[in-house]
Tab-separated table of C-alpha atoms in Angstrom:
chain	number	residue	atom	x	y	z
A	21	UNK	CA	183.028	-29.477	-113.157
A	22	UNK	CA	186.651	-29.345	-111.930
A	23	UNK	CA	189.580	-29.611	-114.300
A	24	UNK	CA	190.489	-33.133	-113.141
A	25	UNK	CA	186.961	-34.324	-113.989
A	26	UNK	CA	187.374	-33.314	-117.638
A	27	UNK	CA	188.098	-36.270	-119.885
A	28	UNK	CA	191.616	-36.053	-121.334
A	29	UNK	CA	192.191	-36.136	-125.074
A	30	UNK	CA	194.492	-38.728	-126.646
A	31	UNK	CA	196.111	-38.149	-130.035
A	32	UNK	CA	198.605	-40.153	-132.058
A	33	UNK	CA	201.467	-39.337	-134.371
A	34	UNK	CA	201.361	-41.429	-137.537
A	35	UNK	CA	204.523	-43.425	-136.789
A	36	UNK	CA	203.003	-44.831	-133.571
A	37	UNK	CA	199.391	-45.261	-134.628
A	38	UNK	CA	199.221	-48.996	-133.866
A	39	UNK	CA	200.681	-48.597	-130.377
A	40	UNK	CA	198.542	-45.513	-129.703
A	41	UNK	CA	195.392	-47.460	-130.541
A	42	UNK	CA	196.402	-50.140	-128.021
A	43	UNK	CA	197.112	-47.479	-125.380
A	44	UNK	CA	193.780	-45.756	-126.030
A	45	UNK	CA	191.913	-49.053	-125.761
A	46	UNK	CA	193.663	-49.888	-122.478
A	47	UNK	CA	192.976	-46.367	-121.225
A	48	UNK	CA	189.302	-46.600	-122.143
A	49	UNK	CA	189.107	-43.677	-124.565
A	50	UNK	CA	189.149	-43.286	-128.330
A	51	UNK	CA	191.955	-41.511	-130.132
A	52	UNK	CA	191.134	-37.973	-131.142
A	53	UNK	CA	190.910	-36.933	-134.769
A	54	UNK	CA	193.978	-35.416	-136.385
A	55	UNK	CA	194.187	-34.360	-140.018
A	56	UNK	CA	197.633	-34.313	-141.645
A	57	UNK	CA	197.859	-32.087	-144.711
A	58	UNK	CA	200.884	-32.925	-146.902
A	59	UNK	CA	202.666	-30.506	-149.216
A	60	UNK	CA	204.373	-31.524	-152.443
A	61	UNK	CA	207.864	-30.766	-151.072
A	62	UNK	CA	207.465	-33.178	-148.128
A	63	UNK	CA	206.311	-30.618	-145.569
A	64	UNK	CA	203.167	-31.502	-143.620
A	65	UNK	CA	200.731	-29.786	-141.273
A	66	UNK	CA	198.853	-31.560	-138.456
A	67	UNK	CA	195.511	-30.133	-137.304
A	68	UNK	CA	193.266	-31.267	-134.448
A	69	UNK	CA	189.738	-31.850	-135.689
A	70	UNK	CA	188.194	-31.335	-132.257
A	71	UNK	CA	188.515	-28.843	-129.410
A	72	UNK	CA	191.227	-29.313	-126.776
A	73	UNK	CA	190.661	-26.037	-124.927
A	74	UNK	CA	191.248	-26.408	-121.198
A	75	UNK	CA	191.915	-30.171	-121.473
A	76	UNK	CA	194.819	-32.407	-120.617
A	77	UNK	CA	196.196	-33.697	-123.895
A	78	UNK	CA	198.328	-36.812	-124.372
A	79	UNK	CA	200.202	-36.896	-127.686
A	80	UNK	CA	201.597	-40.374	-128.377
A	81	UNK	CA	204.555	-40.837	-130.697
A	82	UNK	CA	207.992	-42.442	-130.629
A	83	UNK	CA	210.690	-40.306	-132.240
A	84	UNK	CA	212.806	-42.898	-134.023
A	85	UNK	CA	214.439	-41.831	-137.318
A	86	UNK	CA	213.730	-40.384	-139.762
A	87	UNK	CA	213.564	-36.833	-138.440
A	88	UNK	CA	209.982	-36.401	-139.704
A	89	UNK	CA	208.805	-38.416	-136.695
A	90	UNK	CA	210.332	-35.913	-134.271
A	91	UNK	CA	209.042	-33.019	-136.368
A	92	UNK	CA	205.509	-34.417	-136.294
A	93	UNK	CA	205.605	-34.620	-132.500
A	94	UNK	CA	206.853	-31.025	-132.270
A	95	UNK	CA	204.135	-29.736	-134.622
A	96	UNK	CA	201.433	-31.616	-132.689
A	97	UNK	CA	202.671	-30.132	-129.409
A	98	UNK	CA	202.699	-26.644	-130.893
A	99	UNK	CA	199.197	-27.099	-132.295
A	100	UNK	CA	197.886	-28.211	-128.886
A	101	UNK	CA	199.557	-25.240	-127.168
A	102	UNK	CA	198.059	-22.772	-129.651
A	103	UNK	CA	194.645	-24.438	-129.269
A	104	UNK	CA	194.717	-23.611	-125.527
A	105	UNK	CA	195.206	-27.115	-124.119
A	106	UNK	CA	195.819	-26.808	-120.374
A	107	UNK	CA	198.395	-29.579	-119.937
A	108	UNK	CA	200.236	-31.261	-122.810
A	109	UNK	CA	202.026	-34.564	-122.206
A	110	UNK	CA	204.402	-35.863	-124.865
A	111	UNK	CA	204.074	-39.647	-124.559
A	112	UNK	CA	207.261	-40.893	-126.218
A	113	UNK	CA	207.670	-44.640	-125.647
A	114	UNK	CA	210.996	-44.371	-127.509
A	115	UNK	CA	212.935	-41.131	-127.008
A	116	UNK	CA	215.026	-40.762	-130.151
A	117	UNK	CA	218.446	-39.088	-130.463
A	118	UNK	CA	219.195	-40.223	-126.888
A	119	UNK	CA	222.557	-41.781	-127.751
A	120	UNK	CA	223.913	-38.255	-128.196
A	121	UNK	CA	223.742	-37.541	-124.462
A	122	UNK	CA	227.242	-36.048	-123.949
A	123	UNK	CA	230.276	-34.719	-125.763
A	124	UNK	CA	232.263	-37.916	-126.240
A	125	UNK	CA	234.667	-36.216	-128.653
A	126	UNK	CA	235.374	-32.622	-129.691
A	127	UNK	CA	232.995	-30.559	-131.807
A	128	UNK	CA	229.891	-32.740	-131.591
A	129	UNK	CA	226.311	-31.887	-130.634
A	130	UNK	CA	224.489	-33.086	-127.520
A	131	UNK	CA	221.425	-34.182	-129.457
A	132	UNK	CA	219.406	-35.426	-126.478
A	133	UNK	CA	219.622	-32.018	-124.779
A	134	UNK	CA	218.641	-30.284	-128.011
A	135	UNK	CA	215.576	-32.521	-128.424
A	136	UNK	CA	214.574	-31.879	-124.788
A	137	UNK	CA	214.653	-28.135	-125.355
A	138	UNK	CA	212.737	-28.439	-128.618
A	139	UNK	CA	209.960	-30.426	-126.908
A	140	UNK	CA	209.614	-27.844	-124.151
A	141	UNK	CA	209.680	-24.930	-126.606
A	142	UNK	CA	206.971	-26.638	-128.667
A	143	UNK	CA	204.664	-26.777	-125.654
A	144	UNK	CA	205.179	-30.037	-123.743
A	145	UNK	CA	204.406	-29.554	-120.042
A	146	UNK	CA	205.256	-33.165	-119.189
A	147	UNK	CA	207.271	-35.963	-120.789
A	148	UNK	CA	206.447	-39.668	-120.477
A	149	UNK	CA	208.943	-42.166	-121.846
A	150	UNK	CA	210.455	-45.592	-121.201
A	151	UNK	CA	214.007	-46.892	-120.777
A	152	UNK	CA	216.026	-43.836	-121.724
A	153	UNK	CA	219.447	-44.633	-123.112
A	154	UNK	CA	220.918	-42.768	-120.132
A	155	UNK	CA	219.036	-41.894	-116.930
A	156	UNK	CA	220.635	-38.449	-116.741
A	157	UNK	CA	218.706	-37.317	-119.830
A	158	UNK	CA	215.862	-36.570	-117.399
A	159	UNK	CA	218.010	-33.701	-116.165
A	160	UNK	CA	217.933	-32.071	-119.598
A	161	UNK	CA	214.278	-31.149	-118.996
A	162	UNK	CA	212.844	-28.374	-116.845
A	163	UNK	CA	209.449	-30.100	-116.976
A	164	UNK	CA	208.379	-33.285	-115.111
A	165	UNK	CA	209.551	-36.551	-116.682
A	166	UNK	CA	207.853	-39.897	-116.046
A	167	UNK	CA	210.636	-42.372	-116.832
A	168	UNK	CA	209.104	-45.854	-116.950
A	169	UNK	CA	211.004	-49.134	-116.905
A	170	UNK	CA	210.253	-51.953	-119.328
A	171	UNK	CA	211.215	-54.464	-116.645
A	172	UNK	CA	207.624	-54.237	-115.409
A	173	UNK	CA	206.369	-55.774	-118.668
A	174	UNK	CA	209.267	-58.168	-119.286
A	175	UNK	CA	209.488	-59.814	-115.854
A	176	UNK	CA	206.237	-61.741	-116.150
A	177	UNK	CA	207.405	-63.183	-119.471
A	178	UNK	CA	210.777	-64.211	-118.009
A	179	UNK	CA	209.053	-65.889	-115.069
A	180	UNK	CA	206.708	-67.749	-117.442
A	181	UNK	CA	209.738	-69.450	-119.037
A	182	UNK	CA	210.491	-71.186	-115.699
A	183	UNK	CA	214.218	-71.213	-116.420
A	184	UNK	CA	216.740	-72.565	-113.933
A	185	UNK	CA	220.310	-71.370	-113.385
A	186	UNK	CA	219.605	-67.910	-114.779
A	187	UNK	CA	222.432	-65.438	-115.262
A	188	UNK	CA	221.741	-61.857	-116.333
A	189	UNK	CA	224.212	-60.270	-118.738
A	190	UNK	CA	224.963	-56.764	-119.935
A	191	UNK	CA	226.276	-56.440	-123.503
A	192	UNK	CA	228.527	-53.548	-122.439
A	193	UNK	CA	229.859	-51.751	-119.363
A	194	UNK	CA	227.301	-48.946	-119.701
A	195	UNK	CA	224.383	-51.324	-119.199
A	196	UNK	CA	225.698	-52.890	-116.002
A	197	UNK	CA	223.299	-50.923	-113.777
A	198	UNK	CA	220.322	-52.265	-115.734
A	199	UNK	CA	221.690	-55.811	-115.561
A	200	UNK	CA	222.221	-55.596	-111.799
A	201	UNK	CA	218.630	-54.378	-111.341
A	202	UNK	CA	217.262	-57.390	-113.254
A	203	UNK	CA	219.573	-59.747	-111.371
A	204	UNK	CA	218.443	-58.400	-108.005
A	205	UNK	CA	214.816	-59.150	-108.878
A	206	UNK	CA	215.672	-62.593	-110.302
A	207	UNK	CA	218.233	-63.341	-107.555
A	208	UNK	CA	220.791	-64.315	-110.185
A	209	UNK	CA	224.441	-63.746	-111.041
A	210	UNK	CA	225.631	-61.070	-113.457
A	211	UNK	CA	228.171	-61.185	-116.282
A	212	UNK	CA	229.346	-58.252	-118.390
A	213	UNK	CA	230.649	-58.065	-121.939
A	214	UNK	CA	233.567	-55.750	-122.523
A	215	UNK	CA	233.709	-54.514	-126.113
A	216	UNK	CA	235.930	-52.259	-128.161
A	217	UNK	CA	234.689	-50.493	-131.281
A	218	UNK	CA	236.506	-49.473	-134.454
A	219	UNK	CA	233.653	-47.034	-135.132
A	220	UNK	CA	229.921	-46.706	-134.440
A	221	UNK	CA	228.070	-50.039	-134.895
A	222	UNK	CA	231.331	-51.937	-135.606
A	223	UNK	CA	232.883	-54.085	-132.827
A	224	UNK	CA	236.570	-54.927	-133.092
A	225	UNK	CA	236.902	-57.062	-129.941
A	226	UNK	CA	234.717	-58.496	-127.165
A	227	UNK	CA	235.561	-60.233	-123.886
A	228	UNK	CA	233.352	-61.752	-121.198
A	229	UNK	CA	233.656	-60.859	-117.512
A	230	UNK	CA	232.070	-63.668	-115.508
A	231	UNK	CA	231.104	-67.343	-115.820
A	232	UNK	CA	228.252	-68.609	-118.018
A	233	UNK	CA	228.938	-72.339	-118.276
A	234	UNK	CA	225.713	-74.313	-117.809
A	235	UNK	CA	223.677	-71.119	-117.399
A	236	UNK	CA	220.548	-69.824	-119.105
A	237	UNK	CA	221.724	-66.324	-119.937
A	238	UNK	CA	219.447	-63.307	-120.335
A	239	UNK	CA	221.072	-60.330	-122.039
A	240	UNK	CA	219.375	-57.021	-121.214
A	241	UNK	CA	219.736	-53.738	-123.063
A	242	UNK	CA	217.696	-50.601	-123.710
A	243	UNK	CA	217.785	-50.902	-127.500
A	244	UNK	CA	218.932	-53.049	-130.379
A	245	UNK	CA	220.093	-51.282	-133.527
A	246	UNK	CA	222.149	-53.337	-135.994
A	247	UNK	CA	222.142	-56.419	-133.746
A	248	UNK	CA	225.909	-56.845	-134.018
A	249	UNK	CA	226.630	-56.568	-130.294
A	250	UNK	CA	223.938	-59.031	-129.209
A	251	UNK	CA	224.760	-61.554	-131.926
A	252	UNK	CA	228.450	-61.463	-131.053
A	253	UNK	CA	227.726	-61.666	-127.310
A	254	UNK	CA	225.390	-64.635	-127.771
A	255	UNK	CA	227.927	-66.493	-129.906
A	256	UNK	CA	230.679	-65.820	-127.352
A	257	UNK	CA	228.541	-67.053	-124.451
A	258	UNK	CA	227.540	-70.244	-126.223
A	259	UNK	CA	231.226	-70.871	-126.960
A	260	UNK	CA	231.900	-70.459	-123.221
A	261	UNK	CA	229.362	-73.165	-122.378
A	262	UNK	CA	226.085	-71.324	-121.827
A	263	UNK	CA	222.997	-73.540	-122.000
A	264	UNK	CA	220.923	-70.874	-123.791
A	265	UNK	CA	221.075	-67.156	-124.492
A	266	UNK	CA	218.050	-64.872	-124.718
A	267	UNK	CA	218.024	-61.111	-125.168
A	268	UNK	CA	215.629	-58.501	-123.829
A	269	UNK	CA	215.787	-55.156	-125.632
A	270	UNK	CA	213.160	-52.500	-125.030
A	271	UNK	CA	213.415	-50.594	-128.298
A	272	UNK	CA	213.659	-52.644	-131.536
A	273	UNK	CA	215.352	-50.175	-133.885
A	274	UNK	CA	216.655	-53.115	-135.961
A	275	UNK	CA	218.357	-51.270	-138.786
A	276	UNK	CA	220.531	-52.531	-141.627
A	277	UNK	CA	221.016	-56.297	-141.525
A	278	UNK	CA	219.759	-56.652	-137.951
A	279	UNK	CA	216.982	-59.137	-138.735
A	280	UNK	CA	219.368	-61.420	-140.591
A	281	UNK	CA	221.967	-61.182	-137.814
A	282	UNK	CA	219.415	-62.151	-135.174
A	283	UNK	CA	218.126	-65.083	-137.218
A	284	UNK	CA	221.656	-66.370	-137.879
A	285	UNK	CA	222.905	-65.854	-134.318
A	286	UNK	CA	222.883	-68.357	-131.465
A	287	UNK	CA	220.208	-66.388	-129.625
A	288	UNK	CA	217.269	-68.569	-128.602
A	289	UNK	CA	214.969	-65.569	-128.892
A	290	UNK	CA	214.883	-61.778	-128.783
A	291	UNK	CA	212.165	-60.223	-126.630
A	292	UNK	CA	211.277	-56.604	-127.413
A	293	UNK	CA	208.504	-54.123	-126.664
A	294	UNK	CA	206.355	-52.376	-129.257
A	295	UNK	CA	207.714	-48.851	-128.715
A	296	UNK	CA	208.885	-49.057	-132.339
A	297	UNK	CA	206.865	-51.097	-134.857
A	298	UNK	CA	208.639	-54.176	-136.198
A	299	UNK	CA	209.409	-54.054	-139.903
A	300	UNK	CA	208.749	-57.779	-140.235
A	301	UNK	CA	207.984	-60.858	-138.156
A	302	UNK	CA	210.594	-63.553	-137.585
A	303	UNK	CA	210.675	-66.779	-135.612
A	304	UNK	CA	213.188	-65.453	-133.067
A	305	UNK	CA	211.625	-62.085	-132.246
A	306	UNK	CA	208.748	-61.786	-129.746
A	307	UNK	CA	207.092	-58.450	-129.003
A	308	UNK	CA	205.509	-57.687	-125.620
A	309	UNK	CA	203.193	-54.671	-125.547
A	310	UNK	CA	203.914	-51.676	-123.341
A	311	UNK	CA	200.421	-50.233	-123.949
A	312	UNK	CA	198.873	-51.336	-120.590
A	313	UNK	CA	201.800	-49.782	-118.696
A	314	UNK	CA	201.479	-46.422	-120.439
A	315	UNK	CA	197.682	-46.414	-120.129
A	316	UNK	CA	197.905	-47.063	-116.387
A	317	UNK	CA	200.470	-44.310	-115.820
A	318	UNK	CA	198.439	-41.879	-117.947
A	319	UNK	CA	195.394	-42.588	-115.736
A	320	UNK	CA	197.480	-41.854	-112.649
A	321	UNK	CA	198.864	-38.644	-114.118
A	322	UNK	CA	195.299	-37.531	-114.902
A	323	UNK	CA	194.142	-38.299	-111.341
A	324	UNK	CA	197.328	-36.937	-109.704
A	325	UNK	CA	198.120	-40.233	-107.977
A	326	UNK	CA	201.493	-41.876	-107.400
A	327	UNK	CA	203.046	-44.067	-110.108
A	328	UNK	CA	205.727	-45.561	-107.838
A	329	UNK	CA	204.029	-48.983	-107.758
A	330	UNK	CA	204.990	-49.381	-111.423
A	331	UNK	CA	208.700	-49.515	-110.686
A	332	UNK	CA	210.382	-52.884	-110.192
A	333	UNK	CA	213.807	-51.308	-110.610
């Protein structure tokens, strides 16, 4: 039997167990058995309860804070490497620490580069992720990176709304490329929010570049953290005459008072993926699963076939 005929093994980190189960079901395999042994000081040790020798291994886990989630992924990768797995793919629907992708002021770390090196040192031979905070993070790796776009799962939902007079918006200048990609597919106009910050997560001023009067606006972003930017952008657009404002954010970090801000904002709804589990359900937040997308790409990686048909953008 050739290597490619061997059934791959799928394992999950604890923080992404629900998503991993969906991915495994869509893939057509069961999740492998992993035993986590905790120590009284908070340390923990993962162990595979089945052989992975000579197999392709997919380890599924988003690395959102706290740091234990990243550490669990690293330990799982190291365990697979030392158990003689042939290929080890870190399936990270949300790649944490990605906002630290450059030195934006003196004497700071480039966290995204550090995490990339840690993953490779731990044993990852391939990385699979979705909607990186910055595309250039792929260049931090010396191993292949499958960078998927959430637009492939969000577009069908947008089309099901049957909205007229759509305008796509970016909540900041950095997201303009993403907004233009959505607008090209939807054949719509684009507006951009220009914001100034006092400090991280605190906006001092926001202006709108473009016209939204009478439009159904769709804000697109890679993540939503405290929700301050989107809430402020939605309120500003409704003041400027927008008919409705929806937001699409791939990664629902939703920290602090984010849930309350979204509920109290003028957003019609917030559409997110399930790369990060929601802490609670609200009337304005709708989750669309990315599991079928990851399962399909994992099949294609296993069979060494092209994944280019999965890219709308």
